């Protein structure tokens, strides 16, 4: 990898070139992903995290005690609740600017979770993971690299644990150990922004058993490391961008998810941050997912775009003053702010861990993510309601540009007199992009399954709902004085 210091979005885009990655998309090996027209919008979205750092340094950068430098907030370890809150504010802003997943939060959340977990492992085992991680973070900060966090295994038969799988590669594991480090095999699914990153951090995806120590591996690899293959996932309407700028709906930005296959890829000792401490895998998963579940306030930024698009199409259709239209916009705002409120509350309630890093409130983080799984779908329904049926019957950009039929379409597809037909088409395509098209991948299905499917949050909420305490509160006010079973027997 080029050992450059990335400052501008262009530095970032250039830093991704010439890495000779093994990337497949639609059956073809992609020579240079950065310049592929279907991939480039996702690169642009990640590049926005670099641009905002220059334009709004107070929001998107901070001083790091680890490197002693001003660093991108995506590479910072939160040293106060305010730091955790600032992450959310940054995420909402980037959602507003891109209307999609800008991909850099997974690495941030992985670093923040690992910072405290490696500290705890070292305290128990006398290992050196924490100092290694700090050295790694310093290197990342000084170069301003982007990091992908690779947690979700492909999992095979869900009724079986990693060691019980017919194929051991269903969960990433150590395939060989040497004096210098470990080799890993397996595959990580749905990996956000991995090809647009410089480094990957692999982590286990679930609680592990004592006989599954080979699966308890955490380490960092450069994205171009030998033995790694990437297969980019199809996204709804992802070829629209090849058909025209209007057709894409949001031609500039998109998310990215890929399957990463590790075939005996090597991690040197100095980049290993957990190696066999199976009893810490659940702690790591829980801390990482808590961070990432409240990171989903990113969707409130995308929701701002959707509300703006819905209000605009109402205006273009000449119905913006109708009371039921205004009420639907109020409802969308209410829903959208609920996502933000729960996420930012989880961040405000952060507490210091023994490592000094701050950890967000797990219960509220899970409530935030659970709300996201529902609210985005209702927001999409309301936006489609406001858009009208033309959302899915609109003729193509090619027809609109056709010399013969184009002017006829411009006449018949016109809404309010002062608004050009093309503007009406553009805003409809944006709503389509967010609710049915390419960025619905991030706004809807990723909201459902990303950072864990809905049931995973319900399990965590159940664990932390303190039902006994709440029952006691109710009983106190109701004047219920419970007696123990023995005392009751005595009474009888
Ligand atoms: Fe960040 Fe949201 Fe994308 Fe996760 S889904 S990486 S929180 S933008």
Coordinates of C-alpha atoms and ligand atoms in Angstrom, one line a residue:
X1 CA 0.0 0.0 0.0
X2 CA 1.1 3.6 -0.7
X3 CA 2.2 5.0 2.6
X4 CA 0.7 8.4 1.9
X5 CA -1.0 10.8 4.2
X6 CA -4.5 11.2 2.9
X7 CA -5.9 14.7 3.3
X8 CA -8.3 15.4 0.4
X9 CA -11.1 13.3 -1.1
X10 CA -8.9 13.1 -4.2
X11 CA -6.0 11.8 -2.2
X12 CA -8.3 9.2 -0.8
X13 CA -9.6 8.1 -4.3
X14 CA -6.1 8.0 -5.7
X15 CA -4.9 5.9 -2.7
X16 CA -7.4 3.1 -3.7
X17 CA -5.8 2.8 -7.2
X18 CA -3.3 0.2 -8.3
X19 CA -3.8 -2.3 -5.5
X20 CA -4.4 -5.2 -7.8
X21 CA -7.4 -6.4 -5.8
X22 CA -9.1 -9.6 -6.7
X23 CA -12.6 -8.1 -7.2
X24 CA -15.5 -9.7 -9.1
X25 CA -18.7 -8.0 -10.2
X26 CA -21.3 -9.7 -12.4
X27 CA -19.0 -12.5 -13.5
X28 CA -16.1 -10.3 -14.4
X29 CA -12.8 -9.6 -12.6
X30 CA -12.7 -5.8 -12.2
X31 CA -9.3 -4.4 -13.0
X32 CA -9.7 -1.1 -11.2
X33 CA -12.7 -0.9 -9.0
X34 CA -12.3 2.9 -8.3
X35 CA -13.1 3.7 -12.0
X36 CA -15.9 1.1 -12.5
X37 CA -19.1 3.1 -13.1
X38 CA -21.1 0.8 -10.9
X39 CA -18.6 1.0 -8.0
X40 CA -17.6 4.6 -8.2
X41 CA -20.7 6.0 -6.5
X42 CA -19.8 4.0 -3.4
X43 CA -16.2 5.4 -3.5
X44 CA -17.7 8.9 -3.7
X45 CA -19.8 8.2 -0.6
X46 CA -16.7 7.2 1.4
X47 CA -14.8 10.2 0.0
X48 CA -17.4 12.5 1.5
X49 CA -16.0 11.5 5.0
X50 CA -12.7 13.0 3.9
X51 CA -14.3 16.1 2.4
X52 CA -16.3 16.9 5.4
X53 CA -13.2 16.7 7.6
X54 CA -11.8 19.6 5.6
X55 CA -15.1 21.5 5.4
X56 CA -16.3 21.0 9.0
X57 CA -13.2 20.1 11.1
X58 CA -15.0 20.7 14.4
X59 CA -17.6 18.1 13.6
X60 CA -15.6 15.6 11.6
X61 CA -12.1 15.7 13.3
X62 CA -10.7 15.9 16.8
X63 CA -7.4 15.7 18.7
X64 CA -6.2 12.2 19.4
X65 CA -4.2 11.5 22.5
X66 CA -2.9 8.4 20.8
X67 CA -1.1 10.1 17.9
X68 CA -1.1 13.6 19.3
X69 CA -2.6 14.8 16.0
X70 CA -5.9 16.2 14.8
X71 CA -7.5 13.1 13.2
X72 CA -10.6 12.1 11.3
X73 CA -13.3 11.3 13.9
X74 CA -13.9 7.9 12.2
X75 CA -10.4 7.0 13.6
X76 CA -10.8 8.4 17.1
X77 CA -11.3 6.5 20.3
X78 CA -14.1 8.2 22.2
X79 CA -12.6 9.6 25.5
X80 CA -15.9 11.3 26.7
X81 CA -19.6 11.0 26.2
X82 CA -19.4 14.1 24.1
X83 CA -17.1 12.3 21.7
X84 CA -19.6 9.5 21.3
X85 CA -22.4 12.1 20.7
X86 CA -20.3 13.9 18.1
X87 CA -20.0 10.6 16.1
X88 CA -23.8 10.6 15.8
X89 CA -23.9 14.2 14.7
X90 CA -21.3 13.5 12.1
X91 CA -23.3 10.4 10.9
X92 CA -26.5 12.4 10.5
X93 CA -24.7 15.1 8.5
X94 CA -23.1 12.5 6.2
X95 CA -26.4 10.8 5.7
X96 CA -27.9 14.1 4.6
X97 CA -25.0 14.8 2.2
X98 CA -24.9 11.4 0.5
X99 CA -28.4 9.9 0.9
X100 CA -26.8 6.5 1.4
X101 CA -24.4 4.5 3.5
X102 CA -21.0 6.2 3.6
X103 CA -19.4 3.0 5.0
X104 CA -16.8 4.3 7.4
X105 CA -18.6 3.7 10.7
X106 CA -18.0 0.0 10.9
X107 CA -14.2 0.5 11.3
X108 CA -14.8 3.3 13.9
X109 CA -17.1 1.1 15.9
X110 CA -14.8 -1.9 15.7
X111 CA -11.8 0.2 16.9
X112 CA -13.8 1.7 19.8
X113 CA -15.1 -1.8 20.9
X114 CA -11.7 -3.4 20.6
X115 CA -10.0 -0.7 22.6
X116 CA -11.8 -1.7 25.8
X117 CA -12.0 -5.4 25.0
X118 CA -8.2 -5.8 24.4
X119 CA -7.6 -3.8 27.6
X120 CA -9.8 -6.3 29.5
X121 CA -8.1 -9.4 27.9
X122 CA -4.7 -8.1 28.7
X123 CA -5.7 -7.4 32.3
X124 CA -6.8 -11.1 32.7
X125 CA -4.2 -12.9 30.5
X126 CA -1.1 -10.6 30.6
X127 CA -1.2 -10.4 26.8
X128 CA -0.1 -7.4 24.7
X129 CA -3.1 -6.9 22.5
X130 CA -4.0 -3.4 23.8
X131 CA -0.6 -1.9 23.1
X132 CA -0.6 -3.5 19.6
X133 CA -4.0 -2.1 18.9
X134 CA -2.9 1.4 20.0
X135 CA 0.1 1.2 17.7
X136 CA -2.2 0.2 14.9
X137 CA -4.6 3.0 15.6
X138 CA -1.8 5.5 15.6
X139 CA -0.7 4.3 12.2
X140 CA -4.2 4.5 10.9
X141 CA -4.7 8.0 12.3
X142 CA -1.4 9.4 10.9
X143 CA -2.2 8.1 7.4
X144 CA -6.0 8.8 7.7
X145 CA -6.8 5.3 6.4
X146 CA -10.3 3.9 6.0
X147 CA -11.0 0.7 7.9
X148 CA -13.6 -2.0 7.2
X149 CA -14.9 -4.1 10.1
X150 CA -15.4 -7.7 9.1
X151 CA -17.6 -9.5 11.6
X152 CA -20.5 -11.3 9.9
X153 CA -19.6 -14.9 9.0
X154 CA -21.5 -16.8 6.3
X155 CA -22.7 -19.1 9.1
X156 CA -23.8 -22.2 7.2
X157 CA -26.3 -24.3 9.1
X158 CA -27.7 -21.8 11.7
X159 CA -28.7 -24.6 14.1
X160 CA -25.0 -25.5 14.5
X161 CA -22.1 -23.8 16.2
X162 CA -18.9 -23.0 14.3
X163 CA -17.2 -26.3 15.4
X164 CA -20.2 -28.4 14.5
X165 CA -20.4 -27.2 10.9
X166 CA -19.8 -29.8 8.2
X167 CA -17.5 -27.3 6.5
X168 CA -15.2 -25.6 9.1
X169 CA -14.9 -22.5 6.8
X170 CA -18.5 -21.4 7.5
X171 CA -16.9 -19.3 10.3
X172 CA -13.6 -17.6 9.9
X173 CA -10.9 -19.4 11.8
X174 CA -7.1 -19.9 12.1
X175 CA -6.0 -22.5 9.6
X176 CA -2.3 -22.4 10.4
X177 CA -0.1 -20.9 13.1
X178 CA 3.6 -20.0 12.7
X179 CA 6.2 -18.1 14.8
X180 CA 5.4 -15.0 12.8
X181 CA 1.6 -15.0 13.0
X182 CA -1.6 -16.9 11.8
X183 CA -3.3 -17.8 8.5
X184 CA -7.0 -17.5 8.4
X185 CA -9.8 -19.1 6.3
X186 CA -13.4 -18.5 5.9
X187 CA -15.7 -15.8 4.5
X188 CA -17.4 -12.6 5.8
X189 CA -20.7 -11.6 4.3
X190 CA -22.3 -8.2 3.6
X191 CA -19.1 -6.4 4.1
X192 CA -19.8 -2.7 4.0
X193 CA -17.3 -0.6 2.0
X194 CA -14.6 -3.2 2.2
X195 CA -13.2 -2.5 -1.3
X196 CA -13.2 1.2 -0.5
X197 CA -11.2 0.7 2.6
X198 CA -7.4 0.4 3.2
X199 CA -7.5 -2.1 6.0
X200 CA -9.8 -4.8 7.3
X201 CA -10.3 -5.9 10.9
X202 CA -11.6 -9.4 11.2
X203 CA -13.6 -10.3 14.3
X204 CA -15.7 -13.3 15.5
X205 CA -19.4 -12.9 15.1
X206 CA -20.9 -14.8 18.1
X207 CA -20.2 -16.3 21.5
X208 CA -17.7 -19.1 21.3
X209 CA -17.1 -22.3 23.2
X210 CA -13.8 -23.5 24.8
X211 CA -13.3 -25.9 21.9
X212 CA -13.7 -23.0 19.4
X213 CA -10.6 -21.1 20.3
X214 CA -9.4 -21.2 16.7
X215 CA -12.4 -19.1 15.8
X216 CA -11.6 -16.5 18.4
X217 CA -9.3 -14.5 16.1
X218 CA -9.2 -10.7 15.8
X219 CA -6.6 -9.1 13.5
X220 CA -5.9 -6.5 10.8
X221 CA -5.0 -7.1 7.2
X222 CA -4.5 -4.7 4.3
X223 CA -7.3 -4.9 1.9
X224 CA -4.9 -6.0 -0.8
X225 CA -3.4 -8.8 1.3
X226 CA -2.7 -12.1 -0.5
X227 CA -5.4 -14.7 -0.3
X228 CA -8.4 -12.3 -0.2
X229 CA -11.1 -12.3 -2.9
X230 CA -14.0 -9.9 -3.0
X231 CA -17.4 -10.6 -4.8
X232 CA -19.5 -7.4 -4.9
X233 CA -23.2 -8.0 -4.1
X234 CA -25.9 -7.0 -6.6
X235 CA -28.0 -4.0 -5.5
X236 CA -31.5 -3.3 -6.7
X237 CA -31.3 -1.1 -9.9
X238 CA -27.5 -0.9 -9.7
X239 CA -27.2 -0.7 -13.5
X240 CA -29.5 2.3 -13.7
X241 CA -26.5 4.5 -13.3
X242 CA -25.2 3.1 -16.7
X243 CA -28.5 4.2 -18.3
X244 CA -28.5 7.9 -17.5
X245 CA -28.0 10.4 -14.7
X246 CA -31.7 11.0 -14.1
X247 CA -32.4 7.2 -14.2
X248 CA -30.0 6.6 -11.3
X249 CA -32.0 8.8 -8.9
X250 CA -28.8 9.6 -7.0
X251 CA -26.1 9.3 -9.6
X252 CA -23.2 10.4 -7.3
X253 CA -23.6 8.2 -4.2
X254 CA -24.3 4.6 -3.2
X255 CA -23.4 2.1 -0.6
X256 CA -21.2 -1.0 -1.1
X257 CA -21.5 -4.6 0.3
X258 CA -19.3 -7.5 -0.8
X259 CA -18.6 -11.1 0.2
X260 CA -14.9 -11.4 1.4
X261 CA -13.3 -14.8 1.0
X262 CA -10.1 -15.5 3.0
X263 CA -8.0 -18.4 1.7
X264 CA -5.2 -18.7 4.1
X265 CA -4.6 -15.0 4.4
X266 CA -1.8 -14.0 6.8
X267 CA -1.9 -11.8 9.9
X268 CA 1.4 -11.1 11.5
X269 CA 1.7 -11.2 15.3
X270 CA 1.8 -7.4 15.7
X271 CA -1.6 -7.1 14.0
X272 CA -3.3 -9.7 16.1
X273 CA -5.6 -8.3 18.8
X274 CA -7.2 -11.6 20.0
X275 CA -6.0 -15.1 19.5
X276 CA -7.8 -17.9 21.2
X277 CA -9.5 -16.0 24.1
X278 CA -12.9 -17.4 23.2
X279 CA -14.5 -16.1 26.4
X280 CA -14.1 -12.5 25.2
X281 CA -15.9 -13.1 21.8
X282 CA -19.4 -12.4 23.2
X283 CA -18.1 -9.2 25.0
X284 CA -16.6 -8.0 21.7
X285 CA -19.7 -8.7 19.7
X286 CA -21.9 -7.0 22.3
X287 CA -19.8 -3.8 22.5
X288 CA -19.3 -3.6 18.8
X289 CA -23.0 -4.1 18.0
X290 CA -24.0 -1.6 20.7
X291 CA -21.8 1.0 19.1
X292 CA -23.0 0.2 15.6
X293 CA -26.7 0.0 16.5
X294 CA -26.7 3.6 17.7
X295 CA -24.6 4.5 14.6
X296 CA -27.8 3.9 12.7
X297 CA -28.7 7.5 13.3
X298 CA -27.1 7.7 9.9
X299 CA -30.6 6.7 8.7
X300 CA -32.1 9.9 10.2
X301 CA -29.8 11.9 7.8
X302 CA -31.0 9.8 4.9
X303 CA -34.5 10.3 6.3
X304 CA -34.0 14.1 6.1
X305 CA -33.3 13.7 2.4
X306 CA -36.5 11.5 1.9
X307 CA -38.6 14.0 3.8
X308 CA -37.2 16.8 1.6
X309 CA -37.9 14.8 -1.5
X310 CA -41.5 14.0 -0.4
X311 CA -42.2 17.7 0.4
X312 CA -40.7 18.7 -3.0
X313 CA -42.9 16.3 -5.0
X314 CA -45.9 17.5 -3.1
X315 CA -45.0 21.0 -4.1
X316 CA -44.3 20.1 -7.8
X317 CA -47.7 18.4 -7.8
X318 CA -49.4 21.5 -6.4
X319 CA -50.7 19.9 -3.3
X320 CA -48.3 21.1 -0.6
X321 CA -51.0 23.1 1.2
X322 CA -53.4 20.2 1.6
X323 CA -53.7 19.4 5.4
X324 CA -53.3 15.6 5.0
X325 CA -50.1 16.2 3.0
X326 CA -48.7 18.4 5.7
X327 CA -49.7 15.9 8.3
X328 CA -47.8 13.1 6.5
X329 CA -44.7 15.3 6.5
X330 CA -45.2 15.8 10.2
X331 CA -45.5 12.1 10.7
X332 CA -42.3 11.5 8.7
X333 CA -40.5 14.0 10.8
X334 CA -41.8 12.5 14.0
X335 CA -40.6 9.1 13.0
X336 CA -37.2 10.3 11.7
X337 CA -36.5 12.2 14.9
X338 CA -37.4 9.1 16.9
X339 CA -34.4 7.4 15.3
X340 CA -32.1 10.3 16.1
X341 CA -33.4 10.7 19.6
X342 CA -32.8 7.1 20.7
X343 CA -29.4 6.9 19.0
X344 CA -28.1 10.1 20.5
X345 CA -29.5 9.3 23.9
X346 CA -27.5 6.0 23.8
X347 CA -24.4 8.1 23.1
X348 CA -25.1 10.8 25.8
X349 CA -25.5 8.0 28.3
X350 CA -22.0 6.6 27.6
X351 CA -19.8 5.6 30.5
X352 CA -16.1 5.2 30.9
X353 CA -14.7 1.7 30.7
X354 CA -11.5 0.7 32.6
X355 CA -9.5 1.3 29.4
X356 CA -10.6 5.0 29.5
X357 CA -12.6 4.6 26.3
X358 CA -16.3 5.4 26.6
X359 CA -19.0 2.8 25.9
X360 CA -22.5 3.8 24.8
X361 CA -25.7 2.7 26.6
X362 CA -26.5 -0.8 25.3
X363 CA -30.2 -0.8 26.0
X364 CA -30.8 2.5 24.2
X365 CA -28.5 1.5 21.4
X366 CA -30.6 -1.6 20.8
X367 CA -33.8 0.4 21.1
X368 CA -32.5 2.8 18.4
X369 CA -31.7 0.0 16.0
X370 CA -35.0 -1.8 16.6
X371 CA -36.8 1.5 15.8
X372 CA -34.7 1.8 12.6
X373 CA -35.9 -1.7 11.4
X374 CA -39.5 -0.4 11.4
X375 CA -39.4 3.4 10.9
X376 CA -37.5 3.4 7.6
X377 CA -40.2 1.2 6.0
X378 CA -43.0 3.5 7.3
X379 CA -41.1 6.5 6.0
X380 CA -40.7 4.8 2.6
X381 CA -44.5 4.1 2.5
X382 CA -45.3 7.7 3.3
X383 CA -42.9 9.0 0.7
X384 CA -44.4 6.7 -1.9
X385 CA -47.9 7.8 -0.9
X386 CA -46.9 11.5 -1.4
X387 CA -45.1 10.7 -4.7
X388 CA -48.1 9.1 -6.4
X389 CA -48.2 6.3 -8.9
X390 CA -46.0 8.0 -11.4
X391 CA -43.1 6.9 -9.1
X392 CA -43.3 3.5 -10.8
X393 CA -44.8 4.3 -14.2
X394 CA -42.5 7.1 -15.1
X395 CA -41.1 6.7 -18.7
X396 CA -37.3 6.4 -19.0
X397 CA -34.8 9.2 -19.4
X398 CA -34.1 7.9 -22.9
X399 CA -37.7 8.5 -23.9
X400 CA -37.6 12.0 -22.3
X401 CA -34.4 12.7 -24.4
X402 CA -35.9 11.3 -27.6
X403 CA -36.5 14.0 -30.2
X404 CA -40.0 12.9 -31.1
X405 CA -41.6 11.7 -27.9
X406 CA -39.5 13.8 -25.5
X407 CA -41.4 17.1 -26.0
X408 CA -44.7 15.2 -25.8
X409 CA -43.7 13.7 -22.4
X410 CA -42.5 17.1 -21.2
X411 CA -46.0 18.4 -21.9
X412 CA -48.0 15.6 -20.4
X413 CA -45.8 14.8 -17.4
X414 CA -45.8 18.4 -16.2
X415 CA -47.1 19.2 -12.8
X416 CA -47.2 22.8 -11.5
X417 CA -46.7 25.3 -14.3
X418 CA -43.5 26.9 -13.1
X419 CA -41.7 23.6 -12.5
X420 CA -39.8 22.0 -15.4
X421 CA -41.0 18.4 -16.1
X422 CA -37.4 17.3 -15.8
X423 CA -37.3 18.4 -12.1
X424 CA -40.4 16.5 -11.4
X425 CA -38.8 13.4 -13.0
X426 CA -35.6 13.9 -11.0
X427 CA -37.3 14.1 -7.6
X428 CA -39.4 11.0 -8.4
X429 CA -36.3 9.1 -9.4
X430 CA -34.7 10.1 -6.1
X431 CA -37.7 8.8 -4.1
X432 CA -37.5 5.6 -6.2
X433 CA -33.8 5.3 -5.5
X434 CA -34.4 5.6 -1.7
X435 CA -37.4 3.4 -1.4
X436 CA -37.1 0.8 -4.3
X437 CA -33.8 1.3 -6.0
X438 CA -30.1 1.3 -5.2
X439 CA -30.1 3.2 -2.0
X440 CA -33.1 1.3 -0.7
X441 CA -30.5 -1.4 0.0
X442 CA -29.0 0.9 2.6
X443 CA -32.1 2.7 3.7
X444 CA -34.4 -0.3 4.0
X445 CA -33.0 -3.8 4.0
X446 CA -29.7 -2.8 5.6
X447 CA -31.8 -1.0 8.3
X448 CA -33.5 -4.3 8.9
X449 CA -30.5 -6.7 9.0
X450 CA -27.4 -4.5 9.3
X451 CA -25.8 -4.6 12.8
X452 CA -27.9 -7.6 13.5
X453 CA -31.4 -8.6 12.5
X454 CA -34.4 -7.4 14.6
X455 CA -34.5 -10.4 16.9
X456 CA -30.9 -9.8 17.9
X457 CA -31.9 -6.4 19.3
X458 CA -35.0 -7.9 21.1
X459 CA -32.7 -10.4 22.9
X460 CA -30.5 -7.6 24.1
X461 CA -33.5 -5.5 25.1
X462 CA -34.9 -8.5 27.0
X463 CA -31.6 -9.0 28.8
X464 CA -31.5 -5.4 30.0
X465 CA -35.1 -4.5 30.6
X466 CA -34.8 -4.9 34.4
X467 CA -38.3 -6.3 34.7
X468 CA -38.0 -7.2 38.4
X469 CA -37.0 -3.7 39.3
X470 CA -40.0 -2.4 37.4
X471 CA -42.4 -4.9 39.0
X472 CA -41.1 -3.8 42.4
X473 CA -41.8 -0.1 41.5
X474 CA -45.4 -1.1 40.6
X475 CA -45.9 -3.2 43.7
X476 CA -44.6 -0.4 45.9
X477 CA -47.1 2.1 44.5
X478 CA -49.9 -0.5 44.6
X479 CA -49.3 -1.1 48.3
X480 CA -48.5 -4.8 47.6
X481 CA -46.5 -6.3 50.5
X482 CA -45.3 -9.7 49.3
X483 CA -44.3 -12.4 51.7
X484 CA -41.9 -15.1 51.1
X485 CA -43.2 -18.6 50.4
X486 CA -42.2 -19.8 53.9
X487 CA -43.9 -16.9 55.6
X488 CA -46.9 -17.6 53.4
X489 CA -46.9 -21.2 54.5
X490 CA -46.7 -20.1 58.1
X491 CA -49.6 -17.9 57.6
X492 CA -51.6 -20.7 56.1
Ligands
LIG1 FE1 -22.4 4.0 8.8 FE2 -25.0 3.8 8.6 FE3 -23.4 2.7 6.7 FE4 -23.5 1.6 9.1 S1 -25.2 1.7 7.7 S2 -21.6 2.1 7.9 S3 -23.8 3.4 10.4 S4 -23.6 4.9 7.2

